[in-house]
Coordinates of C-alpha atoms in Angstrom, one line a residue:
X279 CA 156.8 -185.3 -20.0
X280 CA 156.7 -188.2 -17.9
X281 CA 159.0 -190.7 -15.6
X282 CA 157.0 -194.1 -15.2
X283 CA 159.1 -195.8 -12.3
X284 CA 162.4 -194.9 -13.3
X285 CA 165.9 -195.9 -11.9
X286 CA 169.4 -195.1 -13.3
X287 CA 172.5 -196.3 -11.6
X288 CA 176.0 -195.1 -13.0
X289 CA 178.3 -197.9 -14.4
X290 CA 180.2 -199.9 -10.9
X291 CA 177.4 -198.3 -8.5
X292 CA 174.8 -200.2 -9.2
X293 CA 173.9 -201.0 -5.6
X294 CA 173.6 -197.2 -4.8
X295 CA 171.4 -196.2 -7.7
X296 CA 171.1 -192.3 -8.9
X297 CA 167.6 -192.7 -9.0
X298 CA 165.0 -195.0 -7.2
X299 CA 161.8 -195.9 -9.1
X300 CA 160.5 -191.9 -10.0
X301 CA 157.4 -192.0 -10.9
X302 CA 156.5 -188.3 -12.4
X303 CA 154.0 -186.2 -14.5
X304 CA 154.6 -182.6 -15.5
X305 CA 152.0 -181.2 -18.0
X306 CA 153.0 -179.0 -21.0
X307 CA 153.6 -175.4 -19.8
X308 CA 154.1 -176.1 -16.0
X309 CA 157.4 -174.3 -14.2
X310 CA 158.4 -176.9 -11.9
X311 CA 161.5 -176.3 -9.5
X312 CA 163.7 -179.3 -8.9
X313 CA 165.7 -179.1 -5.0
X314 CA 167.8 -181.2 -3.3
X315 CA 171.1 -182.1 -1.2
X316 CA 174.3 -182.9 -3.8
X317 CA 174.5 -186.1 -4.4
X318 CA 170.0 -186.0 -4.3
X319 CA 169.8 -187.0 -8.1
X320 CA 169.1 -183.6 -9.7
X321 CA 171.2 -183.3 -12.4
X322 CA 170.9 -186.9 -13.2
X323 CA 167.4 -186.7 -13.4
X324 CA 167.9 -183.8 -16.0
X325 CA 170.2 -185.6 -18.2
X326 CA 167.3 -188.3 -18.5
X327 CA 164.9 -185.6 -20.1
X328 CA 166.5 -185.0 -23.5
X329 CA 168.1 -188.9 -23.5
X330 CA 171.7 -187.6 -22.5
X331 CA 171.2 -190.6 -19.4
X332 CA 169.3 -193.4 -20.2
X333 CA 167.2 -195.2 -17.6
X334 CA 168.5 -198.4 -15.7
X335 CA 164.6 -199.5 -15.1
X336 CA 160.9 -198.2 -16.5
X337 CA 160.7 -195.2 -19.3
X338 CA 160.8 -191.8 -19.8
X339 CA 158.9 -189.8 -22.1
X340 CA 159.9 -186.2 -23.1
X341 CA 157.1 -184.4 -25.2
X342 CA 155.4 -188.0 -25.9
X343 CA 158.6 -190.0 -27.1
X344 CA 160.3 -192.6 -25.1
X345 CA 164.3 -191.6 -25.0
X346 CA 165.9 -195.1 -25.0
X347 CA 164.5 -195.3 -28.9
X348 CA 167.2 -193.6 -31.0
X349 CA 164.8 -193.1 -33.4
X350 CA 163.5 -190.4 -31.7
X351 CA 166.7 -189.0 -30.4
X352 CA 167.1 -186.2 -33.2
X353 CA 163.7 -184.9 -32.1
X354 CA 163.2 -185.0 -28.9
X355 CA 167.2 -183.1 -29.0
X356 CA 165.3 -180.5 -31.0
X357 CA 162.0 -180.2 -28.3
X358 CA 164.1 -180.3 -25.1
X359 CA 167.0 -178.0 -24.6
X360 CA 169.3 -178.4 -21.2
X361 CA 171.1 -175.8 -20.0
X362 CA 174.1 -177.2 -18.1
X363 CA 175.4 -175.9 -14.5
X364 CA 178.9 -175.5 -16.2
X365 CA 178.5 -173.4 -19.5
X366 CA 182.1 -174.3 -21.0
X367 CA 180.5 -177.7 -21.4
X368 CA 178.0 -176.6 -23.6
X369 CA 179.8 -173.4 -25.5
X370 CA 181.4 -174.4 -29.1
X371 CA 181.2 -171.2 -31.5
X372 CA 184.3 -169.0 -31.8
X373 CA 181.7 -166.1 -30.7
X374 CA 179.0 -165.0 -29.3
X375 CA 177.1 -164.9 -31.9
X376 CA 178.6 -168.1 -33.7
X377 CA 177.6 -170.4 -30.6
X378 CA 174.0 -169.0 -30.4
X379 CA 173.4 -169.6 -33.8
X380 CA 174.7 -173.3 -33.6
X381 CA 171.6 -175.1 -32.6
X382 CA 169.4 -173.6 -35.2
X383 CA 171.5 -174.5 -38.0
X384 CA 172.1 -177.7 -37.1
X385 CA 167.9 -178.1 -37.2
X386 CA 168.7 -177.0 -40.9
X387 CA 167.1 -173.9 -40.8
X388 CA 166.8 -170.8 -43.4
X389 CA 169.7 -168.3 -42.8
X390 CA 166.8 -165.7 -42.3
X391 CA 165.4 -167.4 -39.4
X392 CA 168.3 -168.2 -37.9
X393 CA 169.5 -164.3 -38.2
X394 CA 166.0 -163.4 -36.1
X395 CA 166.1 -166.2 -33.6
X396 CA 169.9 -164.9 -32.9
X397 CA 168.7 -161.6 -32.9
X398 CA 165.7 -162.5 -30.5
X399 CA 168.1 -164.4 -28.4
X400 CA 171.1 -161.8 -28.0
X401 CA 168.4 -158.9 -27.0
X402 CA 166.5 -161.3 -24.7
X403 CA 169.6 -162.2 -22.6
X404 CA 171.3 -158.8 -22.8
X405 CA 174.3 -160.0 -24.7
X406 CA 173.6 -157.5 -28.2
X407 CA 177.0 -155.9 -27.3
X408 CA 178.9 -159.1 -27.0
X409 CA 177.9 -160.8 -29.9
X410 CA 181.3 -160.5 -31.7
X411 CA 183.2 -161.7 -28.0
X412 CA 185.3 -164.8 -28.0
X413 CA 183.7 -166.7 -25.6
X414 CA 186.5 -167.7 -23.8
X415 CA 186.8 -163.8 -23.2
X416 CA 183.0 -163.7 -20.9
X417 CA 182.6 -163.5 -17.4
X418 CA 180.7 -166.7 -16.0
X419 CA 177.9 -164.8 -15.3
X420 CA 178.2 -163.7 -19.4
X421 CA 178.7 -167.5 -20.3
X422 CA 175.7 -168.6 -18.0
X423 CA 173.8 -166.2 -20.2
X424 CA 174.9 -167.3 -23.5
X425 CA 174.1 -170.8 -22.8
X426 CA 170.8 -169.8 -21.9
X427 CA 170.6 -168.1 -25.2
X428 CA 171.5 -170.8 -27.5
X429 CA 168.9 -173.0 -25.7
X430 CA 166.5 -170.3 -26.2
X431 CA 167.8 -169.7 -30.3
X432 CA 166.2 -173.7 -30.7
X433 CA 162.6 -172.4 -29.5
X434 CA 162.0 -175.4 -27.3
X435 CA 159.0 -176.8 -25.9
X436 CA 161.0 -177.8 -22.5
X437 CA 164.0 -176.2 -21.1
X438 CA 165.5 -178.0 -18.6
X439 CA 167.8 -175.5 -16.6
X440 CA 170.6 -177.5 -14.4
X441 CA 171.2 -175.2 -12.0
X442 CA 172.1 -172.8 -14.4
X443 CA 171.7 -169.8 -12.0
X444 CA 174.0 -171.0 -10.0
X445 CA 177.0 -168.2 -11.2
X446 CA 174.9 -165.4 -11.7
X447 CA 174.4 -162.1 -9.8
X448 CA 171.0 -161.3 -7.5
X449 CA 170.1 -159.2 -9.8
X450 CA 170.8 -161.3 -13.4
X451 CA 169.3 -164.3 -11.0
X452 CA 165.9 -162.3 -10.9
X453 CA 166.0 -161.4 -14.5
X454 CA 166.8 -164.9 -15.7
X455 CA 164.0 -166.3 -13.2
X456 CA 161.6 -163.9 -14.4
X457 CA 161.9 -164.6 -17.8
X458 CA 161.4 -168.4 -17.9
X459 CA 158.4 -167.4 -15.9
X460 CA 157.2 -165.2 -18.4
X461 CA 158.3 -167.7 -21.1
X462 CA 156.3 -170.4 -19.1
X463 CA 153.1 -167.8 -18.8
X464 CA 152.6 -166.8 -22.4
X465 CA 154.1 -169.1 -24.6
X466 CA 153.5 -172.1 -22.7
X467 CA 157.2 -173.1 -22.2
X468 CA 157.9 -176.1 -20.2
X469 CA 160.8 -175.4 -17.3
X470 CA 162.4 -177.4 -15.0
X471 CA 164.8 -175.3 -13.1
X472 CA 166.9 -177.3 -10.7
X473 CA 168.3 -175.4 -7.8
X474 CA 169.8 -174.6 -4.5
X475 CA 168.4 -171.3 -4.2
X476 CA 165.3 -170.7 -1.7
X477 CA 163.9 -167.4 -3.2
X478 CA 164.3 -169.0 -6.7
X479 CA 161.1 -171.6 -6.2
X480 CA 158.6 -168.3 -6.2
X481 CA 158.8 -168.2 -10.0
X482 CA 157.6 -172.3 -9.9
X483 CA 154.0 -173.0 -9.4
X484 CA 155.8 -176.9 -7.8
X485 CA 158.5 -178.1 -6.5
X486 CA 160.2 -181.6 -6.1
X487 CA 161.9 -182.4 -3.5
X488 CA 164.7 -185.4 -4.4
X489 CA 166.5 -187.4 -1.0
X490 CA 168.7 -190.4 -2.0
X491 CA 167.4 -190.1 -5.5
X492 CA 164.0 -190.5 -4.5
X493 CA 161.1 -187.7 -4.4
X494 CA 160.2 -186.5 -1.0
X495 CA 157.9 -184.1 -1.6
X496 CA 155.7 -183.5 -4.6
X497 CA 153.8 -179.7 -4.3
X498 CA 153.0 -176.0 -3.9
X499 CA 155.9 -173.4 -3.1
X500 CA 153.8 -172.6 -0.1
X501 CA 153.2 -176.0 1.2
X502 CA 157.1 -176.7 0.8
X503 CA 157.7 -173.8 2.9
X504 CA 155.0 -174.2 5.5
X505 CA 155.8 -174.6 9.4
X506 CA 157.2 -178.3 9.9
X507 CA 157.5 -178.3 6.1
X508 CA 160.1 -180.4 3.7
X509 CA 162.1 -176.9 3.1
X510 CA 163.9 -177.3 6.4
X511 CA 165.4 -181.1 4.8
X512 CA 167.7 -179.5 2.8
X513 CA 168.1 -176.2 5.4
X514 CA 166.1 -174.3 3.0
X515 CA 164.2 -171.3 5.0
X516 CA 161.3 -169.3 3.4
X517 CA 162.4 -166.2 1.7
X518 CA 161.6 -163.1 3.0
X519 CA 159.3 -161.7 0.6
X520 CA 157.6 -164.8 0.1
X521 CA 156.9 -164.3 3.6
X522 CA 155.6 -161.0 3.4
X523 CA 153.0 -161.5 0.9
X524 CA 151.6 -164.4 2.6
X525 CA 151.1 -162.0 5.8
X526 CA 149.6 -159.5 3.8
X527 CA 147.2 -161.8 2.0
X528 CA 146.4 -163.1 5.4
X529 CA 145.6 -159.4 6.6
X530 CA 143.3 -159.3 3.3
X531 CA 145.4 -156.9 0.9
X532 CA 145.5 -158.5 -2.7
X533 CA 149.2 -158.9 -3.8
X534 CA 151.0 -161.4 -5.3
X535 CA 151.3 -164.3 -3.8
X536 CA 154.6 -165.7 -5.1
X537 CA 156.4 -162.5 -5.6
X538 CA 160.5 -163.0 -7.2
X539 CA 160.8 -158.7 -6.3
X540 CA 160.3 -156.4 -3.4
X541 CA 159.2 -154.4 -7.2
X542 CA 156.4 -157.0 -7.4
X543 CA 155.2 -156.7 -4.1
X544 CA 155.1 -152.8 -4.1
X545 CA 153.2 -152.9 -7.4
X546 CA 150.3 -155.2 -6.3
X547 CA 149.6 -153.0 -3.5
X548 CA 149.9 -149.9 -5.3
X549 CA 147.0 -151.4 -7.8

């Protein structure tokens, strides 16, 4: 996926542009964490991925194909799936079930497969016991969840995630984080998770940093958070047990360096 010196400017503010010439590479299977002030560029810079924005100047390329073509609309909408920071935008089945199972049959596939990637997706979000609920009926946390499940139903080879935490408990935070990491680990998924949340960017192996739709910083978690560092921009400070583990792998103890749990922590140093 790649941004060769893009701008977007929204219709009538076309002298305050969304976007200022990105140029940006982010190779198949990479986590990368997208941050930012509101108003930085974030979501708009999402929206370009799967060709739901168009850009004013340059190109972008999701999984190869250039989105202002509509010939390649259909399948780059069937590579790249967003995940949206309000789910009633992106909710249309009358259940559960219904709404997950959407996106695969619109690819046109067999009634079997779309029974197991339903199946796959209900258990892998924790929503089994909802999938006859209304989803008018769902918490936000629950609706967060289902629209991370029908993006997962389509089996993409990018998720884009728009803040998509942003609802969600600690605790369904860390279990939503940890499995796009695990998605991104061993089947080579590619995530970018934008966010506002500091002990989020762990589970990325980069961040971008985005100021007046511009990037601002272009690297590791820990440089980000380093002393005199871009994370106090955007009054980000360095979570706790990312802090830990890089005192104790300065003390010479093997643990995880990017840890998303105190569980994670405890388990490396147990080992």
């Amino acid at each position: 996926m790649a941004f060769e010196g893009v701008s977007f400017a929204y219709p009538g503010r076309e002298d305050s542009p969304a976007l200022r010439d990105i140029t940006l590479t982010v190779r198949e299977g990479e986590f990368l964490a997208l941050v930012g002030l509101n108003g930085s560029g974030k979501s708009t810079l999402c929206r370009m991925i799967n060709a739901l924005l168009l850009p004013s100047a340059g190109r972008v390329l999701a999984c190869g194909m250039d989105t202002s073509s509509g010939d390649n609309l259909a399948a780059i909408r069937g590579r790249v799936a967003l995940v949206m920071q309000n789910p009633d935008n992106q909710i249309v089945g009358p259940t559960v079930e219904d709404d997950i199972a959407f996106g695969p049959e619109n690819l046109g596939l067999p009634r079997e497969e779309i029974a197991e990637r339903v199946a796959e997706a209900l258990h892998i979000m924790g929503l089994d016991d909802l999938r006859a609920r209304e989803p008018h009926l769902l918490s936000e946390g629950e609706k967060k969840r289902l629209a991370l499940a029908g993006a997962l139903a389509m089996r993409p080879r990018v998720l884009v995630s728009d803040e998509s935490t942003s609802m969600l408990d600690p605790r369904s935070r860390l279990h939503t984080l940890s499995l796009l990491k695990r998605l991104s680990d061993e089947r080579g998924l590619t995530v970018v998770h934008a966010t506002h949340h500091a002990d989020e960017l762990p589970a990325a192996g980069r961040v971008i940093l985005l100021s007046s739709g511009s990037i601002a910083f272009d690297g590791t978690p820990e440089d980000f958070f380093a002393p005199g560092g871009s994370a106090g921009e955007v009054g980000m400070e360095e979570p706790p047990l990312f802090a830990l583990a890089r005192e104790l792998a300065s003390m010479g103890l093997e643990v995880s360096r990017r840890p998303l749990s105190a569980e994670e922590v405890c388990e490396s140093l147990w080992a």
